[in-house]
Coordinates of N, CA and C in Angstrom, one line a residue:
X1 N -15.3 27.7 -9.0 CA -15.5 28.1 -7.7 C -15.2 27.0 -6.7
X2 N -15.0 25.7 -7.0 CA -14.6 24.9 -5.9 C -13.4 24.4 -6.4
X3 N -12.7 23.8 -5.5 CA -11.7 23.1 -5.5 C -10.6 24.1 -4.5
X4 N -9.3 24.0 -4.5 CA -8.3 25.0 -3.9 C -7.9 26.0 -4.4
X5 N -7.1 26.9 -4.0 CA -6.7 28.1 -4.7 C -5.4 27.4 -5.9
X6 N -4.9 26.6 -6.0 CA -4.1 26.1 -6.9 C -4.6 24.7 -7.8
X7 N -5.4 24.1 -7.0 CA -5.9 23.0 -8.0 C -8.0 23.1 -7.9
X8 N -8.3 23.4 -8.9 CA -9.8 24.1 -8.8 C -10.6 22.8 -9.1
X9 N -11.8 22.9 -9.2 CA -12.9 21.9 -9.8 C -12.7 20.7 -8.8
X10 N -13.3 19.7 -9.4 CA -13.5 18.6 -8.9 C -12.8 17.1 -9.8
X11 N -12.6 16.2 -9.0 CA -12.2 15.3 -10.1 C -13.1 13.8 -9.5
X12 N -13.0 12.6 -10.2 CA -13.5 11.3 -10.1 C -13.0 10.1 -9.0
X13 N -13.1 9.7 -8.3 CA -12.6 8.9 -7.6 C -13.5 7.6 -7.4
X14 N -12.8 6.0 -7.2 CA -13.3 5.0 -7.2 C -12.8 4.6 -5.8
X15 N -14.0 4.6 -4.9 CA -13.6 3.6 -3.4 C -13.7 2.1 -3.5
X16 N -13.1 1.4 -3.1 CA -13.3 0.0 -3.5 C -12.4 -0.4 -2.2
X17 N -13.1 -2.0 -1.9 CA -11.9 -2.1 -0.2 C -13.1 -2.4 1.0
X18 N -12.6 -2.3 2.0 CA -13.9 -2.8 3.0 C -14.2 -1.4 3.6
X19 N -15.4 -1.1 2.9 CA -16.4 0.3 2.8 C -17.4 -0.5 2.4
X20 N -18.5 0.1 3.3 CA -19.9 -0.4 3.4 C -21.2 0.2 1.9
X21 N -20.1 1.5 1.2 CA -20.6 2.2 0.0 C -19.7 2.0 -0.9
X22 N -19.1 1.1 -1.7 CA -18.1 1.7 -2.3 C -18.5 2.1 -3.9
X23 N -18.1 2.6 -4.5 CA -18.3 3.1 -5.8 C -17.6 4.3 -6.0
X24 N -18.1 5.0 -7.6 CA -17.7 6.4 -8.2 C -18.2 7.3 -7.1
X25 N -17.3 8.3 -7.1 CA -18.0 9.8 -6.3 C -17.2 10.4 -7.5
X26 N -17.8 11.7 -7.5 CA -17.1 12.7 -7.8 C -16.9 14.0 -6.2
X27 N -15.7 14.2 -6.4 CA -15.5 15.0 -4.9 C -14.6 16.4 -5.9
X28 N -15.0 17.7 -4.7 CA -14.4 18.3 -5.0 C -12.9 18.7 -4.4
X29 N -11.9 18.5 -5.3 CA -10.5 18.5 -4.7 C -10.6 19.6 -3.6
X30 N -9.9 18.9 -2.6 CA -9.2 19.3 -1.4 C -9.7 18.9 -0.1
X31 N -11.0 17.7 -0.4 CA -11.7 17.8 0.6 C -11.0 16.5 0.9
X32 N -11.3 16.1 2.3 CA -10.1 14.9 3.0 C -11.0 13.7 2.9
X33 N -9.5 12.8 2.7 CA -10.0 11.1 2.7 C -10.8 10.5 3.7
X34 N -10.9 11.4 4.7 CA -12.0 11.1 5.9 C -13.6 11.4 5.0
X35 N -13.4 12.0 4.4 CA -14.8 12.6 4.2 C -15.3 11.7 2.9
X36 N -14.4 11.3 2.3 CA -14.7 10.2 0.9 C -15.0 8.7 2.1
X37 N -14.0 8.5 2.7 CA -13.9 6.8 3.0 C -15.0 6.8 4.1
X38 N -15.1 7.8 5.0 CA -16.3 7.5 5.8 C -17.3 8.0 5.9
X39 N -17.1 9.1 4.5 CA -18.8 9.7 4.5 C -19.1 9.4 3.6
X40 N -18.9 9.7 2.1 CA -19.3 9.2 1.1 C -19.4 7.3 1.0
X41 N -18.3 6.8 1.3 CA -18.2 5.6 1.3 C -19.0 4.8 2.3
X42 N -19.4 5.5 3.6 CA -20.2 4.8 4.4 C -19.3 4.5 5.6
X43 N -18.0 4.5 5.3 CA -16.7 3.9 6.7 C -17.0 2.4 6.6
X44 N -16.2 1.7 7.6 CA -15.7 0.7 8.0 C -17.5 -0.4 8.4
X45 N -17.1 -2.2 8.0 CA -18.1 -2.3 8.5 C -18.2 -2.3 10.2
X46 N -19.7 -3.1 10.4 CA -20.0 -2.6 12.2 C -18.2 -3.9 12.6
X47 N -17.9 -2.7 13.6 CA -17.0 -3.7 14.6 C -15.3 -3.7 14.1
X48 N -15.3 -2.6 13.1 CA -13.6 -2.9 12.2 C -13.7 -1.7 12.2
X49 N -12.2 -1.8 11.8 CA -11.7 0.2 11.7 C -10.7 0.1 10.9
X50 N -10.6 1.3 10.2 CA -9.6 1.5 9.0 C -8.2 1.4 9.2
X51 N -7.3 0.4 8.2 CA -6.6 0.2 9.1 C -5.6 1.2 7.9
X52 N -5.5 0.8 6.6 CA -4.1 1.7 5.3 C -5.2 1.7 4.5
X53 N -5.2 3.2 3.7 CA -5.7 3.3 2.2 C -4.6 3.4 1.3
X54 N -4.9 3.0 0.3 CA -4.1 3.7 -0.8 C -4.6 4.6 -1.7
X55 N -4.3 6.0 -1.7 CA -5.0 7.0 -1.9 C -5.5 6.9 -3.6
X56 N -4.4 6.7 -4.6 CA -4.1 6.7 -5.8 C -4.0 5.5 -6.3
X57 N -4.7 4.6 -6.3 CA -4.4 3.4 -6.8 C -3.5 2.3 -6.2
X58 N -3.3 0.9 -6.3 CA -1.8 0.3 -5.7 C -0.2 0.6 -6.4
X59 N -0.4 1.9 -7.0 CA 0.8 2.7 -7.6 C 1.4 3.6 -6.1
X60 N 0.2 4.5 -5.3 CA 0.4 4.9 -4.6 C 1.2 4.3 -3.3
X61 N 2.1 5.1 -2.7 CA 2.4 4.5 -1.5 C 1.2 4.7 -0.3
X62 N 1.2 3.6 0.6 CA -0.2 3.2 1.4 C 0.3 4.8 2.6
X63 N -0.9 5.1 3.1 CA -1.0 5.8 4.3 C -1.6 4.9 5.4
X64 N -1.3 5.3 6.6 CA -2.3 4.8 7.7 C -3.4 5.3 7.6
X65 N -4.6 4.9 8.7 CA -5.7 5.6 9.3 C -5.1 7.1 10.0
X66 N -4.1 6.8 10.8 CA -3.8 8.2 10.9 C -3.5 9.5 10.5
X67 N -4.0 9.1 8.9 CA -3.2 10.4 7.7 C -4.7 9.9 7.5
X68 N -6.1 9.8 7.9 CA -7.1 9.9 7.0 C -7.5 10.7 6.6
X69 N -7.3 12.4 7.8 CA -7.6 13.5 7.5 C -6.7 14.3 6.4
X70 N -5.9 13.4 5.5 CA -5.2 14.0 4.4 C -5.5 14.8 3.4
X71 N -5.6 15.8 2.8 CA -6.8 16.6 1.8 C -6.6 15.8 0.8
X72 N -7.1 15.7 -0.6 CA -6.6 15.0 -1.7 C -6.5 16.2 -3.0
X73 N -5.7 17.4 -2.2 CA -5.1 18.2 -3.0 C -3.5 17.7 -3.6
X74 N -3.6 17.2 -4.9 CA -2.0 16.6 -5.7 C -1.4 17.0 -4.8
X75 N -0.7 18.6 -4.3 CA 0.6 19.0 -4.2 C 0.5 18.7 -2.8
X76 N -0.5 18.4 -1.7 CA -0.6 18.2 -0.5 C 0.1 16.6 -0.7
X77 N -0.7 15.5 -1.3 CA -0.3 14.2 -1.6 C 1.4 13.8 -2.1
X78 N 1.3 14.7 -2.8 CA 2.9 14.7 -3.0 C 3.8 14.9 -2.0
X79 N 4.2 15.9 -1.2 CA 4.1 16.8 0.2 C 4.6 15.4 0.7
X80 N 3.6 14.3 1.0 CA 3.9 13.4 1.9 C 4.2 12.2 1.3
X81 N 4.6 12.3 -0.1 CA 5.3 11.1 -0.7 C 4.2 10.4 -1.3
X82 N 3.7 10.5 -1.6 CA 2.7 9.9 -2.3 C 1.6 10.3 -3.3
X83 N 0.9 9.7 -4.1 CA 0.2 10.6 -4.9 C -1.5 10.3 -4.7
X84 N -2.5 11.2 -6.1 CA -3.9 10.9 -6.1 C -3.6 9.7 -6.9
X85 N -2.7 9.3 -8.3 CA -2.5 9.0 -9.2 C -4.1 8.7 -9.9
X86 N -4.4 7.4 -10.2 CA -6.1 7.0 -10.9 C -6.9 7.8 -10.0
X87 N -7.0 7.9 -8.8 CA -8.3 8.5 -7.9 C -8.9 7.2 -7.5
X88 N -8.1 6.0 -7.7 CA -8.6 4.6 -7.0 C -8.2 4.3 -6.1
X89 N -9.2 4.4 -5.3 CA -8.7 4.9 -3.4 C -9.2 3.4 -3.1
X90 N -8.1 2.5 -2.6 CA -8.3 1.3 -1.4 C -8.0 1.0 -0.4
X91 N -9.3 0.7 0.3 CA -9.7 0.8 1.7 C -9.3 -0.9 2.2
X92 N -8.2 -1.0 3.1 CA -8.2 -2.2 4.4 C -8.2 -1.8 5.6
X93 N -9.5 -2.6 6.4 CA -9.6 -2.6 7.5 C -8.6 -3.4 8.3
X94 N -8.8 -3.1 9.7 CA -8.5 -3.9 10.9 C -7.8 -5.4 10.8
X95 N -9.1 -6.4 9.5 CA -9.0 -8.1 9.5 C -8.4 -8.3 8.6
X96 N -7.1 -7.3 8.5 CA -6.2 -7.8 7.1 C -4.8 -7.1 7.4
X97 N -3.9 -8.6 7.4 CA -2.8 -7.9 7.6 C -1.6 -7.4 6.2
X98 N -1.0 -6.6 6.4 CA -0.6 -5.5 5.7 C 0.6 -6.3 5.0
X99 N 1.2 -7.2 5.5 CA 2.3 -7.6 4.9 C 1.8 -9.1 4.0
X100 N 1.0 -9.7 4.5 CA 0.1 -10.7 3.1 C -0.5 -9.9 2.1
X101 N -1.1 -8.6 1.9 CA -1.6 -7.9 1.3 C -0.6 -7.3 0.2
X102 N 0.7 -6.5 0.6 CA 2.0 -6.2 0.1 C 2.7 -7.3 -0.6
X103 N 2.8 -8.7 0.1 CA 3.3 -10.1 -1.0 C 1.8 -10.2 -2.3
X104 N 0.6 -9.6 -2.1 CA -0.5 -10.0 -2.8 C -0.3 -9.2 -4.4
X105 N 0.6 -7.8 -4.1 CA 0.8 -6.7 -4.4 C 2.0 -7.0 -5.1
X106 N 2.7 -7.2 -4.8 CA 4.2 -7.9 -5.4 C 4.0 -9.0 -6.4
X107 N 2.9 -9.9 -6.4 CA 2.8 -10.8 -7.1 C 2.3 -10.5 -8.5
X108 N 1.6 -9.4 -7.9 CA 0.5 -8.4 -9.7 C 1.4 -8.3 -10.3
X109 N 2.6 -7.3 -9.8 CA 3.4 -6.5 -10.3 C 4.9 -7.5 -10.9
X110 N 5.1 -8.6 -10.2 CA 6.2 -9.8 -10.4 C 5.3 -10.3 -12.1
X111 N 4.1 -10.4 -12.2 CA 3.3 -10.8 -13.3 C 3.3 -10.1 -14.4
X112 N 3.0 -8.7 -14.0 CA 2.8 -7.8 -15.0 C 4.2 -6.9 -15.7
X113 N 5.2 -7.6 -15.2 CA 6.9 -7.2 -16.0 C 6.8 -7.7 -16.9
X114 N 7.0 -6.8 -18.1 CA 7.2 -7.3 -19.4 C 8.7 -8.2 -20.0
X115 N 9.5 -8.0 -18.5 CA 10.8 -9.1 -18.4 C 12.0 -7.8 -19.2
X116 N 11.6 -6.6 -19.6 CA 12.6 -6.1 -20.7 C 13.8 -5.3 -19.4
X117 N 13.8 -4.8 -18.3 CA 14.9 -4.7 -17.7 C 14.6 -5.0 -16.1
X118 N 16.3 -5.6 -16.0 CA 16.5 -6.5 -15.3 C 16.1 -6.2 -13.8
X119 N 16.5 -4.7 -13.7 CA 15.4 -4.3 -12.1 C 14.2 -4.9 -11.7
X120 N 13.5 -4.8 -12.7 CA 12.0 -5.0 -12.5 C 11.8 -6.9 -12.9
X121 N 12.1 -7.2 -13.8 CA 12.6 -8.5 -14.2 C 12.8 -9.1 -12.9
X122 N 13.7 -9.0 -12.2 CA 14.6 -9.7 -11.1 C 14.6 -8.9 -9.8
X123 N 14.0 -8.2 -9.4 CA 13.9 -7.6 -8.2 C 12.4 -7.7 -7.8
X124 N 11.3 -7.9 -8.7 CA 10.4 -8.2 -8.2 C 10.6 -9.7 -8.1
X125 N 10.5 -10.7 -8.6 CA 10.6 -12.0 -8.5 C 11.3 -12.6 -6.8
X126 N 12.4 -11.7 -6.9 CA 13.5 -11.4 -5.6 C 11.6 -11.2 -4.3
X127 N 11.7 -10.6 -4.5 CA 10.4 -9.9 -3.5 C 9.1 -11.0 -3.0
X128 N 8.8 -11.1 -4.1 CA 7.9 -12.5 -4.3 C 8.2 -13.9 -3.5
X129 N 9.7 -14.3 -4.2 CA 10.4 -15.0 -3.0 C 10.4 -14.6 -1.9
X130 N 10.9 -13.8 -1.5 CA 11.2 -13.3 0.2 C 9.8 -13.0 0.8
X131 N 9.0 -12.7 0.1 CA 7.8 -12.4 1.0 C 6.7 -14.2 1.2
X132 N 7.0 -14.8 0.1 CA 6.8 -16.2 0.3 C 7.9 -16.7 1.5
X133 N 8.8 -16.8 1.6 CA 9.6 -16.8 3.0 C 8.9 -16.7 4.2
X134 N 9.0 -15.7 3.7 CA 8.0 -14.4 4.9 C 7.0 -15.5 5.5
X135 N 6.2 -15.5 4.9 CA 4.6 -15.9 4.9 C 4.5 -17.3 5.5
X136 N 6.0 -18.1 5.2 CA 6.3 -19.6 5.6 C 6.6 -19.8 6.7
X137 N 6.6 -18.5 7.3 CA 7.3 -18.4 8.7 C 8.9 -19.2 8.6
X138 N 9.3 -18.6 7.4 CA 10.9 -18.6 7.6 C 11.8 -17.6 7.4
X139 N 10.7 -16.5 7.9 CA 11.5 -14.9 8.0 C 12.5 -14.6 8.9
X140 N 13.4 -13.8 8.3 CA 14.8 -13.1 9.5 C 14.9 -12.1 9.4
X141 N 15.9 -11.1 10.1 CA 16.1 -10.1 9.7 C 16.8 -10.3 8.5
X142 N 17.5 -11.1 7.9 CA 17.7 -11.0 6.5 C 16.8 -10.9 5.1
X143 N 15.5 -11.3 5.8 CA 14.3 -11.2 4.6 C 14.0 -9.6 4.8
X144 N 14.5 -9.0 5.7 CA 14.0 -7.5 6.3 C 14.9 -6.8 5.3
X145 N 16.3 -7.5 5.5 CA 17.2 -6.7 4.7 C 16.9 -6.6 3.3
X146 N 16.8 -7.5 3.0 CA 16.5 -8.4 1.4 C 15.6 -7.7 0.6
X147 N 14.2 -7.3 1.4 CA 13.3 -6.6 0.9 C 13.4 -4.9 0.7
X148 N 14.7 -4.7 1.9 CA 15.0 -2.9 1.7 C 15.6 -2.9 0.5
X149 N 16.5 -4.3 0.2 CA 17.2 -3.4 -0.8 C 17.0 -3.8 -2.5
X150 N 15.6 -4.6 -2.3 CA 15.2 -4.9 -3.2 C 14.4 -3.9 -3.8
X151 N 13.3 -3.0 -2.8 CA 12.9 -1.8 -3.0 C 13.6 -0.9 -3.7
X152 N 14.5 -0.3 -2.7 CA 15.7 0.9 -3.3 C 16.1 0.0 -4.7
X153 N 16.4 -1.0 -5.1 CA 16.8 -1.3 -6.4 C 16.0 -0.8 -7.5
X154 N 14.5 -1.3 -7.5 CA 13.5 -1.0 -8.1 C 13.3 0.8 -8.5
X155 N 12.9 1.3 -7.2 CA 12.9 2.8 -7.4 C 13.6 3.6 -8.0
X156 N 13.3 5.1 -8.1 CA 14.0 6.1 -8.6 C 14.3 6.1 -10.1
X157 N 13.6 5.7 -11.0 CA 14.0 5.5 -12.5 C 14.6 4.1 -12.7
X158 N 14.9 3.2 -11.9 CA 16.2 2.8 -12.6 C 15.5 1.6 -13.3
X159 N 13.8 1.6 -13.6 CA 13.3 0.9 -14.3 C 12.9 1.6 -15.6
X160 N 12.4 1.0 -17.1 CA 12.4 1.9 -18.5 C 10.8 2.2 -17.8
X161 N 10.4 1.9 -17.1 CA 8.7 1.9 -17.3 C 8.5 2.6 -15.4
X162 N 7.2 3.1 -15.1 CA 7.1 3.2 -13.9 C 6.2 2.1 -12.7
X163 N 6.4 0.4 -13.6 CA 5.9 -0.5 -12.9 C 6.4 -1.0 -11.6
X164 N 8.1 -1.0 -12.1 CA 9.1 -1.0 -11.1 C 8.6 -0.1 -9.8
X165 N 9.3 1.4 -10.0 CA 8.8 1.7 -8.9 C 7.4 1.8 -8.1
X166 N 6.8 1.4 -9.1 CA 5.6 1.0 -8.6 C 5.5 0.0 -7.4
X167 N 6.2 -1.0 -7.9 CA 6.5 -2.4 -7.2 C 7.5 -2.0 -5.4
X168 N 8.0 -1.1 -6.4 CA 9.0 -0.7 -4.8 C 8.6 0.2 -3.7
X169 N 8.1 0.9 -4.6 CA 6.7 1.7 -3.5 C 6.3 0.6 -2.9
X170 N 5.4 -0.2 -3.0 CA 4.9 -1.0 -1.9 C 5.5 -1.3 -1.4
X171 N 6.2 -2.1 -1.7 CA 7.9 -2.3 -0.4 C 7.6 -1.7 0.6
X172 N 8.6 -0.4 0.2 CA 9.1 1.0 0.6 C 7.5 1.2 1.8
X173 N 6.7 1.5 1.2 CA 5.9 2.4 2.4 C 4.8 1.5 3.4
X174 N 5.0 0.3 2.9 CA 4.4 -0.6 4.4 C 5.3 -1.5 4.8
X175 N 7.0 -1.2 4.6 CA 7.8 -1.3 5.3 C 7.7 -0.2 6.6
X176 N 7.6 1.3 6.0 CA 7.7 2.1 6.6 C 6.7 2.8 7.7
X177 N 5.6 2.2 6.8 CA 4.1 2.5 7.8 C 4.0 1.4 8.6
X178 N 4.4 0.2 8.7 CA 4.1 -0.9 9.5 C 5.1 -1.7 9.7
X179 N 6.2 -0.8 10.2 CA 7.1 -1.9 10.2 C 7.5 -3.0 11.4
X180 N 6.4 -2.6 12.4 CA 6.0 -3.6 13.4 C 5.7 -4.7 13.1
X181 N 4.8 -4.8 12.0 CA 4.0 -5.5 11.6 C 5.1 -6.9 10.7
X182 N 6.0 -6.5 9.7 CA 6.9 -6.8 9.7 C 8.1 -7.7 10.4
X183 N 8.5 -7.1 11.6 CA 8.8 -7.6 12.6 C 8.6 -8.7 13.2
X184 N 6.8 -8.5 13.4 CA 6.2 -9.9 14.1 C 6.3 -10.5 13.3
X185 N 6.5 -10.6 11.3 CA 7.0 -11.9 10.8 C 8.2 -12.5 11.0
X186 N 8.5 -11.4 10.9 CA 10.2 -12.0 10.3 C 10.9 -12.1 11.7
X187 N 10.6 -11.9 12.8 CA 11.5 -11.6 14.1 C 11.0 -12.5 15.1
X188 N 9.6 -12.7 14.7 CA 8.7 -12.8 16.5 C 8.0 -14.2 15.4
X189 N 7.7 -14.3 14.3 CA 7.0 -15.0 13.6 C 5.9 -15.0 14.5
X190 N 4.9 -14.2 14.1 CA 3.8 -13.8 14.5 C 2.8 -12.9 13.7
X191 N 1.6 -12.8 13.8 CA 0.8 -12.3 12.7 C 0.3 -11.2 14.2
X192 N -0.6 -9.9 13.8 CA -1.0 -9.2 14.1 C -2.3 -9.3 14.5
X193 N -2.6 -9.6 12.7 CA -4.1 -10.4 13.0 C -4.3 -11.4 13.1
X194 N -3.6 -12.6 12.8 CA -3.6 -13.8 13.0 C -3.3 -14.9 14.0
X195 N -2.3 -13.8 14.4 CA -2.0 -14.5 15.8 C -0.6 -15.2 15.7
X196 N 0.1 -16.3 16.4 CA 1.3 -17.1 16.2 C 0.8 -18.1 15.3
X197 N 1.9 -18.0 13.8 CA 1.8 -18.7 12.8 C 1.4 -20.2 13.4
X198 N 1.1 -20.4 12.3 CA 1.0 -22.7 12.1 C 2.2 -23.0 12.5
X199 N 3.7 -22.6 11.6 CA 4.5 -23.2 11.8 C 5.6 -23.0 13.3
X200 N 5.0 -21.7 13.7 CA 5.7 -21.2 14.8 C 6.2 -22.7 16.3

């Protein structure tokens, strides 16, 4: 009796991230990431506000705050490019910028290649570099380019395993969700939340 007319019951979900509750819930599918992250979870602490979850684990591509009211019905998540995948939903606020977080992301995943093809081998590594760049405040629009087409490399199968696209997903959608944010590195060398770099 609960869940949607196409996906029924309930499934397991882990909040983890800056949520004032975080832990296991069990929710019943369809109900929106507003209602896990700031009701079950407790929301944001006092004075911050949500800034990207990742619905499905850091496999998933990130959403804004603005997609909070997203259901976490699969075929809705898919719909928008992204998945539930584990049900390990992570929560960043406001005090964290999106593109140190994405090089943080890149580094797991530059670690966790088993080295066996060369997309994932050498396109994350590629990424790692460039977002160290990034971070040194010696970004360009070349590190902008660098990182598009290191993504698209990664994605769409062209790895034996799904860590690759894993890896390019993150690229890919906080390029796409934040690519202001972006910008102020590589263009303006400037942080969002941090203000104008050291080396600026």
């Amino acid at each position: 009796k609960r869940g949607t007319e196409k996906a029924k019951g309930t499934r397991m979900v882990t909040v983890s991230g800056d949520v004032r509750k975080p832990g296991n819930y069990e929710i019943e599918i369809g109900v929106t990431y507003r209602h896990i992250i700031e009701g079950l979870a407790g929301g944001p602490f006092p004075g911050r506000k949500i800034k990207v979850f990742w619905p499905g684990g850091s496999s998933a591509k990130v959403l804004p705050a603005s997609m909070l009211d997203t259901s976490t019905d699969l075929d809705g998540l898919k719909a928008l490019g992204t998945m539930g995948g584990s049900g390990g939903i992570i929560v960043m606020d406001d005090s964290h910028c999106v593109v140190k977080a994405a090089a943080r992301l890149l580094r797991f995943y530059a670690h966790e290649s088993c080295g066996k093809c060369t997309p994932c081998r050498v396109g994350s590594n590629w990424a790692v570099r460039t977002y160290e760049r990034i971070l040194a405040n010696e970004g360009s629009e070349i590190e902008l380019a660098l990182l598009e087409r290191v993504s698209d490399g990664l994605q769409n199968g062209r790895c034996l395993c799904g860590l690759g696209d894993a890896a390019g997903w993150v690229i890919e959608s906080t390029m796409r969700q934040f690519r202001s944010e972006y910008e102020d590195h590589c263009l303006r060398h400037t942080c969002s939340v941090r203000g104008v770099l050291a080396h600026a």
